[in-house]
Amino acid sequence: MLRLYNSMTRQVEPLVPHDAEHLRMYVCGPTVYSFAHIGNARPAVVFDVLAKLLRQSFPRVSYARNITDVDDKIIAAAAADGTSCEDVAARFTAAYHADLDALGAAAPDIEPRATDHIAPMIAMIEELIARGHAYPAEGHVLFHVPSCPTYGRLSGANPDEMRAGARVEVAPWKRDPRDFVLWKPSKAGQPGWQSTWGTGRPGWHIECSAMIREHLGDRIDIHGGGIDLRFPHHENEIAQGTEARFWVHNGHVTVSGAKMSKSLGNVLLVRDLLAEAPGEAIRYALLTAHYRQPLDWTPDTLRAARTALDRLYGALRGAPSVAPKAEDMAAVLDALKDDLNTPKALAALHALAGQVHASADAERQAELAAALKTAGSLLGLLQQDVTAWAQSGVLDTTRIEALVDERAQARNARDWDRADALRDELAELGVDVEDASGESRWRARV
């Protein structure tokens, strides 16, 4: 049975959906005002792997990931560029899609956009006012946090500490320093929609609650996102009425031990990393740490990921297409079902690759290679043509094959000095050669 860590209960639990026939998952998507950085890519890849695993386990899965296309940051970006908010949102939504496509992250089943759901947001705000959870003030509508006695249970934040932290420059029209905005007035030239409270736009938190209800219903099984969203965003969603059986959060990405920030100049954009390595190498790198743990990105991260993939693809080279055996893939699947343990799953893939190289039986070797490829698909890896992969990166396979053939000829001619020299040359290229059953096979060194 698939088990996941639930941020609400703070423990790993069996995933039992509300409806055994239909699992519903919602993941917070991007605010499209800039290009995606590697921190934005991590949840997209993590929850893509989870969606693949869920589709293996449940008859029907509805996976929704939103686009926030109205926001103060989008307004600021439009003003800076001298263009419209619609143009900024359209441009960076397209860029986000292109980057995720390069990383092999499939599109969600549902991708709601905030601006298409203003009416459901207004309706939800009106409902919260009617129930005594929200109040209008100075053209705003605010959620009154004291009306929710359980506020803070997801993040574990102390109410007194939250109140103290909110005392700096608290708006005079707030009843409580912790109260948060559901609706805000729009200035001239800013995006705005008509409402009973005047022309304005929604606050960030109400968007997800309204879109979840609109597309997935009142109760969902998994609500996901980065750990930075646990408070206040997800805490506020719960206060608004969002119900999820599991709250799942991925850890931060740091860069050489430091938090990514513009001030440090260490923000790594996905599109820049794609100029350095194939998207699959970036995806592999994002899966090398357990999703709940921080992932530290260093100058060696992409090189190591590329080398590891070279080894895995090397095990598929020349393998005929046969049906895999379930038992050969069990270690990978078991690792993923254990709270999405991708480091353990990757280790299992490499163990399979080692078995491919070690096997002297051609039929068994083909079965193991098939298992490697099929198990790799659960992680979104190893689905390219082997030759295409080799041509996409640093390994010059034409030269390697020529050197391996020349070395084989030298061995046949018992020219051991020449054979040793060629082995050394291959080693400098990061390639190991194995001689077995009269054949020489090469693989990229991990």
PDB file of N, CA, C and O in Angstrom, residues 284 303-312 350 353 357 430-432 443-446:
ATOM      1  N   TYR A 284      16.482  14.196 -12.986  1.00  0.00           N
ATOM      2  CA  TYR A 284      17.171  13.201 -12.166  1.00  0.00           C
ATOM      3  C   TYR A 284      17.741  13.870 -10.915  1.00  0.00           C
ATOM      4  O   TYR A 284      17.598  13.363  -9.794  1.00  0.00           O
ATOM      5  N   ARG A 303      26.443  17.545 -13.399  1.00  0.00           N
ATOM      6  CA  ARG A 303      27.422  16.598 -13.948  1.00  0.00           C
ATOM      7  C   ARG A 303      27.182  15.206 -13.395  1.00  0.00           C
ATOM      8  O   ARG A 303      27.200  14.213 -14.127  1.00  0.00           O
ATOM      9  N   ALA A 304      26.949  15.126 -12.087  1.00  0.00           N
ATOM     10  CA  ALA A 304      26.726  13.824 -11.468  1.00  0.00           C
ATOM     11  C   ALA A 304      25.445  13.182 -11.992  1.00  0.00           C
ATOM     12  O   ALA A 304      25.403  11.969 -12.224  1.00  0.00           O
ATOM     13  N   ALA A 305      24.410  13.992 -12.179  1.00  0.00           N
ATOM     14  CA  ALA A 305      23.144  13.450 -12.688  1.00  0.00           C
ATOM     15  C   ALA A 305      23.307  12.948 -14.110  1.00  0.00           C
ATOM     16  O   ALA A 305      22.794  11.877 -14.469  1.00  0.00           O
ATOM     17  N   ARG A 306      24.034  13.699 -14.926  1.00  0.00           N
ATOM     18  CA  ARG A 306      24.258  13.287 -16.319  1.00  0.00           C
ATOM     19  C   ARG A 306      25.058  11.981 -16.373  1.00  0.00           C
ATOM     20  O   ARG A 306      24.727  11.056 -17.138  1.00  0.00           O
ATOM     21  N   THR A 307      26.075  11.884 -15.546  1.00  0.00           N
ATOM     22  CA  THR A 307      26.910  10.673 -15.522  1.00  0.00           C
ATOM     23  C   THR A 307      26.092   9.464 -15.078  1.00  0.00           C
ATOM     24  O   THR A 307      26.213   8.364 -15.646  1.00  0.00           O
ATOM     25  N   ALA A 308      25.249   9.667 -14.059  1.00  0.00           N
ATOM     26  CA  ALA A 308      24.412   8.567 -13.575  1.00  0.00           C
ATOM     27  C   ALA A 308      23.450   8.095 -14.668  1.00  0.00           C
ATOM     28  O   ALA A 308      23.247   6.886 -14.854  1.00  0.00           O
ATOM     29  N   LEU A 309      22.870   9.039 -15.394  1.00  0.00           N
ATOM     30  CA  LEU A 309      21.955   8.665 -16.484  1.00  0.00           C
ATOM     31  C   LEU A 309      22.694   7.986 -17.621  1.00  0.00           C
ATOM     32  O   LEU A 309      22.157   7.071 -18.267  1.00  0.00           O
ATOM     33  N   ASP A 310      23.921   8.411 -17.889  1.00  0.00           N
ATOM     34  CA  ASP A 310      24.718   7.737 -18.927  1.00  0.00           C
ATOM     35  C   ASP A 310      24.888   6.262 -18.595  1.00  0.00           C
ATOM     36  O   ASP A 310      24.795   5.393 -19.467  1.00  0.00           O
ATOM     37  N   ARG A 311      25.116   5.980 -17.317  1.00  0.00           N
ATOM     38  CA  ARG A 311      25.289   4.586 -16.913  1.00  0.00           C
ATOM     39  C   ARG A 311      23.989   3.809 -17.094  1.00  0.00           C
ATOM     40  O   ARG A 311      23.988   2.673 -17.590  1.00  0.00           O
ATOM     41  N   LEU A 312      22.882   4.415 -16.686  1.00  0.00           N
ATOM     42  CA  LEU A 312      21.602   3.718 -16.823  1.00  0.00           C
ATOM     43  C   LEU A 312      21.249   3.487 -18.285  1.00  0.00           C
ATOM     44  O   LEU A 312      20.808   2.392 -18.667  1.00  0.00           O
ATOM     45  N   HIS A 350      19.890   1.656 -10.378  1.00  0.00           N
ATOM     46  CA  HIS A 350      21.310   1.391 -10.631  1.00  0.00           C
ATOM     47  C   HIS A 350      21.666  -0.058 -10.319  1.00  0.00           C
ATOM     48  O   HIS A 350      22.522  -0.650 -10.994  1.00  0.00           O
ATOM     49  N   ALA A 353      20.659  -1.886 -13.349  1.00  0.00           N
ATOM     50  CA  ALA A 353      21.640  -1.675 -14.417  1.00  0.00           C
ATOM     51  C   ALA A 353      22.875  -2.536 -14.196  1.00  0.00           C
ATOM     52  O   ALA A 353      23.437  -3.103 -15.144  1.00  0.00           O
ATOM     53  N   HIS A 357      24.529  -5.477 -16.731  1.00  0.00           N
ATOM     54  CA  HIS A 357      25.930  -5.583 -17.147  1.00  0.00           C
ATOM     55  C   HIS A 357      26.557  -6.904 -16.701  1.00  0.00           C
ATOM     56  O   HIS A 357      27.415  -7.457 -17.396  1.00  0.00           O
ATOM     57  N   GLY A 430      35.675   8.849 -19.012  1.00  0.00           N
ATOM     58  CA  GLY A 430      34.646   8.487 -18.037  1.00  0.00           C
ATOM     59  C   GLY A 430      33.933   7.199 -18.383  1.00  0.00           C
ATOM     60  O   GLY A 430      32.776   7.002 -18.002  1.00  0.00           O
ATOM     61  N   VAL A 431      34.627   6.296 -19.085  1.00  0.00           N
ATOM     62  CA  VAL A 431      34.004   5.059 -19.548  1.00  0.00           C
ATOM     63  C   VAL A 431      34.790   3.859 -19.038  1.00  0.00           C
ATOM     64  O   VAL A 431      36.026   3.836 -19.107  1.00  0.00           O
ATOM     65  N   ASP A 432      34.073   2.869 -18.515  1.00  0.00           N
ATOM     66  CA  ASP A 432      34.682   1.596 -18.109  1.00  0.00           C
ATOM     67  C   ASP A 432      34.335   0.531 -19.140  1.00  0.00           C
ATOM     68  O   ASP A 432      33.235   0.544 -19.714  1.00  0.00           O
ATOM     69  N   ARG A 443      30.443   1.127 -20.352  1.00  0.00           N
ATOM     70  CA  ARG A 443      29.411   1.871 -19.636  1.00  0.00           C
ATOM     71  C   ARG A 443      30.048   3.134 -19.056  1.00  0.00           C
ATOM     72  O   ARG A 443      31.232   3.155 -18.723  1.00  0.00           O
ATOM     73  N   ALA A 444      29.213   4.168 -18.977  1.00  0.00           N
ATOM     74  CA  ALA A 444      29.673   5.415 -18.358  1.00  0.00           C
ATOM     75  C   ALA A 444      29.870   5.201 -16.872  1.00  0.00           C
ATOM     76  O   ALA A 444      29.087   4.514 -16.233  1.00  0.00           O
ATOM     77  N   ARG A 445      30.936   5.767 -16.342  1.00  0.00           N
ATOM     78  CA  ARG A 445      31.241   5.609 -14.939  1.00  0.00           C
ATOM     79  C   ARG A 445      30.327   6.502 -14.105  1.00  0.00           C
ATOM     80  O   ARG A 445      30.089   7.657 -14.438  1.00  0.00           O
ATOM     81  N   VAL A 446      29.781   5.973 -13.003  1.00  0.00           N
ATOM     82  CA  VAL A 446      28.932   6.757 -12.107  1.00  0.00           C
ATOM     83  C   VAL A 446      29.788   7.695 -11.278  1.00  0.00           C
ATOM     84  O   VAL A 446      30.816   7.278 -10.768  1.00  0.00           O
TER      85      VAL A 446
END
